[in-house]
Structure formats: C-alpha cells, structure tokens
Coordinates of C-alpha atoms in Angstrom, one line a residue:
Chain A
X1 CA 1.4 -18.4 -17.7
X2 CA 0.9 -14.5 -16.7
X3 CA -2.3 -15.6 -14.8
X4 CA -0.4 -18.1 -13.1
X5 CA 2.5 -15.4 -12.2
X6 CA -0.2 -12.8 -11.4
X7 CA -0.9 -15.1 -8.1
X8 CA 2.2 -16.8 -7.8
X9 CA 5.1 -13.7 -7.3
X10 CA 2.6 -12.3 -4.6
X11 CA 1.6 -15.5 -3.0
X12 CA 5.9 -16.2 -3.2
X13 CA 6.2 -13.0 -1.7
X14 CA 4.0 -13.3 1.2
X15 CA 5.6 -16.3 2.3
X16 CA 9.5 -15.2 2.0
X17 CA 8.1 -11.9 3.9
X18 CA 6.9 -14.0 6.3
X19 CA 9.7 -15.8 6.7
X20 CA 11.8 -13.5 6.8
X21 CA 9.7 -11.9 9.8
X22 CA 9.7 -15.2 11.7
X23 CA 13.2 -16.2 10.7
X24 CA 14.7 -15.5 14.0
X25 CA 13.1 -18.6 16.1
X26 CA 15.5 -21.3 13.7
X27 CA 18.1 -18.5 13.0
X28 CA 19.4 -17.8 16.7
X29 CA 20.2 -21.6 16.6
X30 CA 23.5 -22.8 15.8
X31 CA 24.2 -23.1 11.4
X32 CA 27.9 -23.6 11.9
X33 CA 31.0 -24.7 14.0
X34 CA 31.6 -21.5 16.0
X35 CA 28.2 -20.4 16.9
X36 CA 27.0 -22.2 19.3
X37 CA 26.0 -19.1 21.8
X38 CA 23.5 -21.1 24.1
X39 CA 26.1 -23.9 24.5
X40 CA 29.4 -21.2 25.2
X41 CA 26.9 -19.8 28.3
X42 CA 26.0 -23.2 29.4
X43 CA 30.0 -23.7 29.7
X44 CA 30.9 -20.5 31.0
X45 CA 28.2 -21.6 33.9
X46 CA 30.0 -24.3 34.5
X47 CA 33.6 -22.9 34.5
X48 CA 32.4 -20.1 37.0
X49 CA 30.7 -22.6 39.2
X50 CA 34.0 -24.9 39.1
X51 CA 35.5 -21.4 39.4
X52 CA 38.5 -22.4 35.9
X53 CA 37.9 -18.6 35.2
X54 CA 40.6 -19.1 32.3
X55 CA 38.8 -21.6 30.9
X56 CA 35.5 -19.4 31.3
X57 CA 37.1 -16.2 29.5
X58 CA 37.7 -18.7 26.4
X59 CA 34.1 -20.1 26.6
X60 CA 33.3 -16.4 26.8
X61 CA 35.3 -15.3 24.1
X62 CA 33.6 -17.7 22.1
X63 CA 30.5 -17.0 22.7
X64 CA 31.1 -13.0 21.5
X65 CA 32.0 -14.1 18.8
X66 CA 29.1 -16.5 18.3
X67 CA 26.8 -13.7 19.3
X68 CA 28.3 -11.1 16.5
X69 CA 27.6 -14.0 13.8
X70 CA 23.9 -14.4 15.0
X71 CA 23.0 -11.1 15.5
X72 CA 23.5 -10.1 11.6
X73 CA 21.4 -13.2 10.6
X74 CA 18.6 -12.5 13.5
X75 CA 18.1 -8.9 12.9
X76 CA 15.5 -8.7 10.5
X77 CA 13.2 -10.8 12.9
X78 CA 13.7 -9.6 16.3
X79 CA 13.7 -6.3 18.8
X80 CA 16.1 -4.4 18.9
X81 CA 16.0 -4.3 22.4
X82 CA 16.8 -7.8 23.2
X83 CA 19.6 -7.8 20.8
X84 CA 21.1 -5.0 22.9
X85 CA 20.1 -6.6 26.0
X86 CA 22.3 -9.6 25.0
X87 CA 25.1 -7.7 23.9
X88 CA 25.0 -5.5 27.5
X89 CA 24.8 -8.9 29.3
X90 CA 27.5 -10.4 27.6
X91 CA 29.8 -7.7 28.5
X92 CA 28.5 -7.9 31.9
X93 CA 29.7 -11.6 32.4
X94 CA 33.1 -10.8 30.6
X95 CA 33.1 -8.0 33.3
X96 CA 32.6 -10.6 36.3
X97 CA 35.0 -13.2 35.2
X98 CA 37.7 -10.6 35.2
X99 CA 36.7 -9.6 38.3
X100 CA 36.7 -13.5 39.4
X101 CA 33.3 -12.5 41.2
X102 CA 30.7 -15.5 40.9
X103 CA 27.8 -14.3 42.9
X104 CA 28.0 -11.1 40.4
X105 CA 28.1 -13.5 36.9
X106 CA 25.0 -16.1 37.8
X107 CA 22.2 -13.6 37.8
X108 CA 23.5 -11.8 34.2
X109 CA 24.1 -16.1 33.0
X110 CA 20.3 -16.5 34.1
X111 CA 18.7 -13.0 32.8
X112 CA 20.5 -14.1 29.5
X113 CA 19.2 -17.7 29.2
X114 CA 15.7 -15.8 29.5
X115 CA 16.1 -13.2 26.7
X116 CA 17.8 -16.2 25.2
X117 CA 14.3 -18.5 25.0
X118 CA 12.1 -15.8 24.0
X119 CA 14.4 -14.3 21.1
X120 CA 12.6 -14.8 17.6
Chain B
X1 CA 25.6 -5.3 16.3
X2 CA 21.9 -4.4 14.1
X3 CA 23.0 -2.6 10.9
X4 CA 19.3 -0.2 11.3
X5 CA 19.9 1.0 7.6
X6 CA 19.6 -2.9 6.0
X7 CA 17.1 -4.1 8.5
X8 CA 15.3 -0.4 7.7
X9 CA 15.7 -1.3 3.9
X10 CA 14.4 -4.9 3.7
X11 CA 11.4 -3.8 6.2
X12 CA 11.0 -1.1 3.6
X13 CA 11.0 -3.5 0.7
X14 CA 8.5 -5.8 2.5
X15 CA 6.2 -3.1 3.6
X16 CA 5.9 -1.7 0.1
X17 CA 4.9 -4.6 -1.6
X18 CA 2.5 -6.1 1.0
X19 CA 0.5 -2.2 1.5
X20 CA 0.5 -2.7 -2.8
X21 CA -0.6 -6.0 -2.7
X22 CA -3.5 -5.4 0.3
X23 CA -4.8 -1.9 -1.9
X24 CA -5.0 -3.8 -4.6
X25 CA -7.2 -6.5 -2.6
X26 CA -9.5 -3.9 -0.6
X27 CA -10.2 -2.8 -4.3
X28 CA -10.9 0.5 -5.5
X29 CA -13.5 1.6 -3.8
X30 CA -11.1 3.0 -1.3
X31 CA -10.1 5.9 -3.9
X32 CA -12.9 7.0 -5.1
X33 CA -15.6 6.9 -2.9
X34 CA -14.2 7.6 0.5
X35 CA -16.3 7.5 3.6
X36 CA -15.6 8.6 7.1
X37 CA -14.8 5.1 8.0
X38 CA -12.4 4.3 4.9
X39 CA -10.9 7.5 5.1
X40 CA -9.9 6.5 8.6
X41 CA -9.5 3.6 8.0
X42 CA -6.9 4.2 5.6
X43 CA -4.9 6.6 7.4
X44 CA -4.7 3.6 10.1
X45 CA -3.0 0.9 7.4
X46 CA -0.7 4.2 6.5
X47 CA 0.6 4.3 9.7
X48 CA 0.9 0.9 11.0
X49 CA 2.9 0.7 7.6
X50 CA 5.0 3.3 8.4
X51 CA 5.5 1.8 11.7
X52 CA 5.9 -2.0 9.8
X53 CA 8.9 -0.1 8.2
X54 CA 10.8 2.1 10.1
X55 CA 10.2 1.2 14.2
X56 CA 13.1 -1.1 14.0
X57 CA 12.3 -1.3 17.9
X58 CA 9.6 -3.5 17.7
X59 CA 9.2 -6.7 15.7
X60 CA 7.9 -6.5 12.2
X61 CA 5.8 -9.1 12.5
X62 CA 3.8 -7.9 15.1
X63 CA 3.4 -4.8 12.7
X64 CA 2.5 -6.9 9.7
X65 CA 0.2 -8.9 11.7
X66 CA -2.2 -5.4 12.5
X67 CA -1.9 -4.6 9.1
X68 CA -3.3 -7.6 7.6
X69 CA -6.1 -7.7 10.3
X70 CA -6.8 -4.3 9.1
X71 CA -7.4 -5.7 5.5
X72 CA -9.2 -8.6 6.5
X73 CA -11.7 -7.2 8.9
X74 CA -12.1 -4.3 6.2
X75 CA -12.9 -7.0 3.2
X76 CA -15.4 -9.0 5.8
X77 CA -17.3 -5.5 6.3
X78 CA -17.0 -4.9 2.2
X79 CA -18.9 -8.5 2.0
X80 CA -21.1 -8.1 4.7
X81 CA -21.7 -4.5 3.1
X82 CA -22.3 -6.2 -0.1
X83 CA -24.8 -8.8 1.6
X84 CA -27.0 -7.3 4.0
X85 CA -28.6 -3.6 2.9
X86 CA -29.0 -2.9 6.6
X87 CA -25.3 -3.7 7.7
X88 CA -24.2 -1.5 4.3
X89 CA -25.9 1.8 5.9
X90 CA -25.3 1.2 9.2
X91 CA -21.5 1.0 8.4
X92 CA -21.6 3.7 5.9
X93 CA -24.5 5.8 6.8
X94 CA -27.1 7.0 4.2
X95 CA -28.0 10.3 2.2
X96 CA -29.3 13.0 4.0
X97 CA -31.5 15.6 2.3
X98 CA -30.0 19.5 2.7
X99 CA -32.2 21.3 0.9
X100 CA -35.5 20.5 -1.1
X101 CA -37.5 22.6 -3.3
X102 CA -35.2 25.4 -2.3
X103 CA -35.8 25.4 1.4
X104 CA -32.6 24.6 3.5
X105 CA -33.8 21.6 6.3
X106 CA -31.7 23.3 8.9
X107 CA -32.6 19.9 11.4
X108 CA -30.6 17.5 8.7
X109 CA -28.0 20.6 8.3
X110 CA -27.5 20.3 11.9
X111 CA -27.4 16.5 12.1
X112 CA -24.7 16.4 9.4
X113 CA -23.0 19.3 10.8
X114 CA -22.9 21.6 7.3
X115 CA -23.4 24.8 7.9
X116 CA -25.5 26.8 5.2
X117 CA -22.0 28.3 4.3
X118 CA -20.9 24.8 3.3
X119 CA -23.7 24.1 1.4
X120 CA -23.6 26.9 -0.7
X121 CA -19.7 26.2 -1.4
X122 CA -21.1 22.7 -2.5
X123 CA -23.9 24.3 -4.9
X124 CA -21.3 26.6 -6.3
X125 CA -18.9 24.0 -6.9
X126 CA -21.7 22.9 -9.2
X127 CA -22.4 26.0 -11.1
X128 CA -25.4 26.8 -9.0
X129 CA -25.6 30.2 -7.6
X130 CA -29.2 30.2 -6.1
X131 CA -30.6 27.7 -3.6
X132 CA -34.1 28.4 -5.3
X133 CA -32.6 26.6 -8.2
X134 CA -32.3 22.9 -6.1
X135 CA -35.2 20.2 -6.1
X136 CA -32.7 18.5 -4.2
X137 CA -29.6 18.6 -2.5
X138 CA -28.2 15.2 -1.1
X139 CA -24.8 14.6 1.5
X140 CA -23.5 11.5 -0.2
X141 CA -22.1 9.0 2.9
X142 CA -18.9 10.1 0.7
X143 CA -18.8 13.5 1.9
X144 CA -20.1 15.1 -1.4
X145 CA -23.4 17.0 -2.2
X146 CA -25.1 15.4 -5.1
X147 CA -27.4 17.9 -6.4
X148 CA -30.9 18.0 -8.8
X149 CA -31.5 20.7 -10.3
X150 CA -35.0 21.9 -10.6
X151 CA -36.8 21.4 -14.2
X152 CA -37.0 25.2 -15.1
X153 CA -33.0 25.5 -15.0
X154 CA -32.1 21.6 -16.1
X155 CA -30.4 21.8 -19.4
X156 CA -32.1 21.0 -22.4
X157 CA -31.7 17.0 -23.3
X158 CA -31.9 15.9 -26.6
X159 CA -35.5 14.1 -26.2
X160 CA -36.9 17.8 -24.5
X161 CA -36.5 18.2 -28.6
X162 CA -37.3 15.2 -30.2
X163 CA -34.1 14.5 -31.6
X164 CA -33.2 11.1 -32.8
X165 CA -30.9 9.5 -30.1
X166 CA -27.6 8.8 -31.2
X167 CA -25.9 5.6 -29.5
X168 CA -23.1 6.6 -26.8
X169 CA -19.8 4.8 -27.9
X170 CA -16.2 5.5 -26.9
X171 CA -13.1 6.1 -28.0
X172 CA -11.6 2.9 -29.3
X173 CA -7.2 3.0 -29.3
X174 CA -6.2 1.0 -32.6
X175 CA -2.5 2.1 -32.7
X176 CA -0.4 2.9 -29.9
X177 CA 3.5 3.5 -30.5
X178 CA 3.0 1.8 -33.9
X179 CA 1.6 -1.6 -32.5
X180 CA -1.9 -2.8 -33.7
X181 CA -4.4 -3.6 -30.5
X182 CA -5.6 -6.5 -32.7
X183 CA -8.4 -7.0 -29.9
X184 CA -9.3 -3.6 -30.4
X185 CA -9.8 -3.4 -33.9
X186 CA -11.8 -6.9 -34.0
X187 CA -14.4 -5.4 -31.7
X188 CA -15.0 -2.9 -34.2
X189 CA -15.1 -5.2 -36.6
X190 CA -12.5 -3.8 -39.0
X191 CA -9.6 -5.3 -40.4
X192 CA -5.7 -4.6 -41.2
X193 CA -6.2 -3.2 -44.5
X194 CA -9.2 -1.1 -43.4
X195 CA -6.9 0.5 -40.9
X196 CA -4.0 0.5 -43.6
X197 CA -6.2 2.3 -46.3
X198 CA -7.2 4.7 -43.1
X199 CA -3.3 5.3 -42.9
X200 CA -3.0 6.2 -46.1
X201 CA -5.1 8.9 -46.6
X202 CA -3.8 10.7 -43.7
X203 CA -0.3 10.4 -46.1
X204 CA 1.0 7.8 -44.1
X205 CA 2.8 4.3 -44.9
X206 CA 4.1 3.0 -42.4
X207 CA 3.1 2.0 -38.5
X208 CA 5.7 2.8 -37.2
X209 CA 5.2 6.7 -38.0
X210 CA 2.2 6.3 -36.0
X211 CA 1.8 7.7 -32.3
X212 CA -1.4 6.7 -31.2
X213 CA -4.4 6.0 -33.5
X214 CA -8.3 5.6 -32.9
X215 CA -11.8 5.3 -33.9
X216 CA -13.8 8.3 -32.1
X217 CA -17.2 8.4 -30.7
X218 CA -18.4 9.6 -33.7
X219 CA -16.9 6.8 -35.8
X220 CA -14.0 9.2 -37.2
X221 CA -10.5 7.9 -37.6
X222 CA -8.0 9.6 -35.4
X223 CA -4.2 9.8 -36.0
X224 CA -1.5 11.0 -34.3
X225 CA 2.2 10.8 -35.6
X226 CA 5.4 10.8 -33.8
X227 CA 6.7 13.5 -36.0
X228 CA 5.1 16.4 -34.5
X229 CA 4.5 19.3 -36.7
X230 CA 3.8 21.7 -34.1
X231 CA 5.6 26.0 -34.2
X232 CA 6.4 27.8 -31.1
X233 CA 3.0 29.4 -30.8
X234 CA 1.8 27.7 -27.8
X235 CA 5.0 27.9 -25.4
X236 CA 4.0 29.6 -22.6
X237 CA 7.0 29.0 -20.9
X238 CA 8.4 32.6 -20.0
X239 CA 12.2 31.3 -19.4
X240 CA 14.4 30.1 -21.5
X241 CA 15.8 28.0 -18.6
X242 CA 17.7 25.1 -18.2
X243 CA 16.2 24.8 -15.4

C-alpha cells in the first residue's frame, strides 16, 4: 500500500498540475446558462451590423458578465495579458455601441474573436 | 478580473511539489558532488521555478514545460554518464594534478585557473601547512582538492603496527522515543529480553522512559532517557532572555 502511494500521490499530482495548467482550452467554453461569451459577440456582431443597438447593449451586457464568470475559472491557465486584452476590448465595444459607431465596433469584435481562439 | 494572489498561490503550490518531486528524481548527486555543470545547472531549474511561480504574465505551462526538459535532459546525461566513460569526462571533466612530490605544475595551475594562493587555502583546509608534505594534490571535477599525503607525514595505521584489525561496524538505533526498531535489533541478532535485561541494568523498566537507545561500534549498549539529569553547568547562554 505505501509503495503503491509512494508513486501514486506524485503520479496524481502531476496530472491534476497539469491540468490545471492546460485547463483553460475546455474552461473558456461555456459550463452554464449565462456564459456563453463567444456566442453574446457573435450576437452583438449581428445587432451592430442590423444596427438594433438596444438589442446589442443587452447582448453586450451579457457577455460582461459571461466574461467576469470565465475569467476566475481560466486564470490559472492563461496570460495575463490576454485576459486584460479581452477585458479592454470589451469595454471598447460597449464604448462604440453607445456611440452608435459601427465602423469603430467591427475591428475590436474581430481583434476579440482572435484573442478569443488562441486563449488556453 | 485575475485575483494574482490565488493564481500566485496555486502556481506556488504546484511549483513546490513538482521542483521536490524532480530533486528527488535527479538524485543526490546534485548535493553532494556538485560540478560546474550541475551547479549551473541547478541554479537554471531555481529560476525557471521561480519564474513557474510567480511571472503570472506568462503561462505556467510554458514554465513547467522548461523545467521538466531541464530534468529530463539532465537524467539522459546522468545515463549516458553512467554508460559511456568517455561521455562521463567529457561532461564532467577529470582530475587534474596541482602539485606532485611537492612541486606546484604551474601549466595545470594555469589550466584550472588556481592560483598557488588557492592551493595553499586548499592544503590548509586539510591540516597541511607545507607543500613539501603532498605526493599529490588532485582538483576533483567537484571543485575540491583531494590531497595524499607523503609516507613520512601519513598517520600511523593500525597495520604500520601489526595490530589485529578490528571489524568496522556502526552504530545500530534499537529504541527511539520508546519504540523497538524490531528490524534493527534482528540484524544484530538479539532479542526483546536481551534488550529488556540491557534496560535493566541501566535502572530502567520501562520503554517508554527511554529516549533513544543503541548498540555502538564497539558493541556497547547505549541509553538515553527522556528524563534528563543534566545541572546548569554547560549554559553558555549569557542572557537570561525571553528572547
């Protein structure tokens, strides 16, 4: 039994470490109701293209909040740098649709869909 | 937003136990016997440890991953060490000869880079005041100066006098905080009532009275008690304190 514990804690350790270090690729993905962040972009894309811009501030709304869920669960796993990046981005579309300024909202909506594929 | 202080403390947690883990799998040969390479070697893993736990910048797995390429290309140069005598000193150098028959070789000196100074700091270290006194000094791939003294000043050995060898043993624990090392006392083939008997005639009856027993080199019986019947005598402590 100790001989078999003697291998198995560190052998159990390495792989929750490890987890743990990779956990951000499955983590960033939606695990409940109200965080589906990729999906709340994808709409606010829509909204500003159809130019609803109350129905994109919801959609954005949603997707801060989304964001504040997954970035406790994600943080342990990625940079620090993206994570910031997102939040800055995110501010910078709820910035546009206020502004009701399209041409000013795609380019952040695209930059983010870019951090979004290589968090993890 | 990132809480720094939990991700810094779970980075911390993993970082500890994985540098434990990989010392423990590099082996000891790190700690005692430290060459140029393992020396820098180790202050390498140190930092990319360091790094693994507090750049919260960066992903830890990228950290990780150097650190356990570290280990693994150190234990592939341990094997290849171990296997091939040729790999083993071209990784770790050889001894070099410093002084023989009391003459300094001021060529290996100067390949080395030891100055005389240095050497004679080594001798001293080993009670040797003259250089006239070496056969041979030796730099160790270690970093120390193994040295052999000539005949006329090595100390007398028990067969320079013909006297009968006696067999080299160790200490053996029997007792330790009043628990029997059962394995212990079976290798020197004695039994509980041998040890018991033992107890006795130091005046005591029961284990758990007993500190730390043991058999010495010389095959007497050691006790120590808990109850320590020791004065004031030997405080050197100069303040009364607290402190």
């Amino acid at each position: 039994m100790r001989k078999f514990l003697l291998y198995a804690i560190p052998i159990l350790f390495m792989i929750v470490s490890f987890s743990i270090m990779i956990s951000g690729m499955w983590l960033k993905e939606p695990l409940g109701e109200d965080d589906h962040l990729l999906s709340y972009i994808q709409n606010v894309e829509e909204n500003v293209k159809a130019e609803n811009w109350e129905q994109a501030d919801q959609e954005h709304q949603k997707a801060q909040h989304a964001w504040r869920k997954i970035s406790k669960r994600v943080q342990y796993s990625v940079e620090r740098d993206d994570m910031m990046a997102i939040t800055e981005v995110l501010s910078r579309i709820e910035g546009g649709i206020k502004a009701k300024d399209e041409p000013t909202i795609m380019p952040d909506i695209y930059y983010f869909y870019g951090i979004w594929k290589d968090l993890g | 937003m990132m809480q720094e202080s939990l991700v810094t403390i779970v980075r911390a947690v993993i970082t500890f136990f994985t540098i434990l883990l990989y010392s423990r799998l590099i082996g000891k040969q790190l700690i005692g016997n430290l060459t140029m390479f393992d020396y820098i070697n180790g202050i390498t893993i140190g930092s990319i440890a360091a790094t693994l736990a507090t750049d919260v910048s960066s992903k830890a797995l990228v950290h990780w991953i150097a650190l356990t390429v570290f280990l693994v290309l150190t234990i592939v140069l341990q094997y290849i060490g171990l296997k091939s005598r040729f790999l083993s000193k071209v990784q770790d150098s050889e001894p070099v000869v410093l002084l023989q028959r009391g003459n300094m070789l001021e060529k290996n000196l100067a390949k080395v880079r030891i100055t005389k100074d240095e050497l004679m700091l080594q001798l001293r270290s080993k009670n040797i005041f003259s250089p006239i006194e070496v056969e041979v000094a030796l730099l160790e791939p270690d970093g120390t100066v193994s040295v052999l003294p000539r005949s006329q000043y090595q100390p007398v050995q028990r067969g320079d006098l013909n006297l009968p060898p006696k067999p080299a043993k160790l200490t053996t624990e029997l007792i330790i905080d009043g628990r029997i090392i059962e394995q212990n006392l079976e290798q020197r083939k004695k039994d509980k009532d041998w040890l018991m008997s033992q107890l006795k005639l130091h005046g005591i009856s029961s284990l758990e009275e007993v500190s730390y027993a043991a058999i010495l080199p010389n095959d007497q019986f050691y006790v120590d008690k808990f109850d320590d019947d020791v004065s004031d005598d030997m405080n050197i402590s100069d303040y009364k304190g607290p402190y």
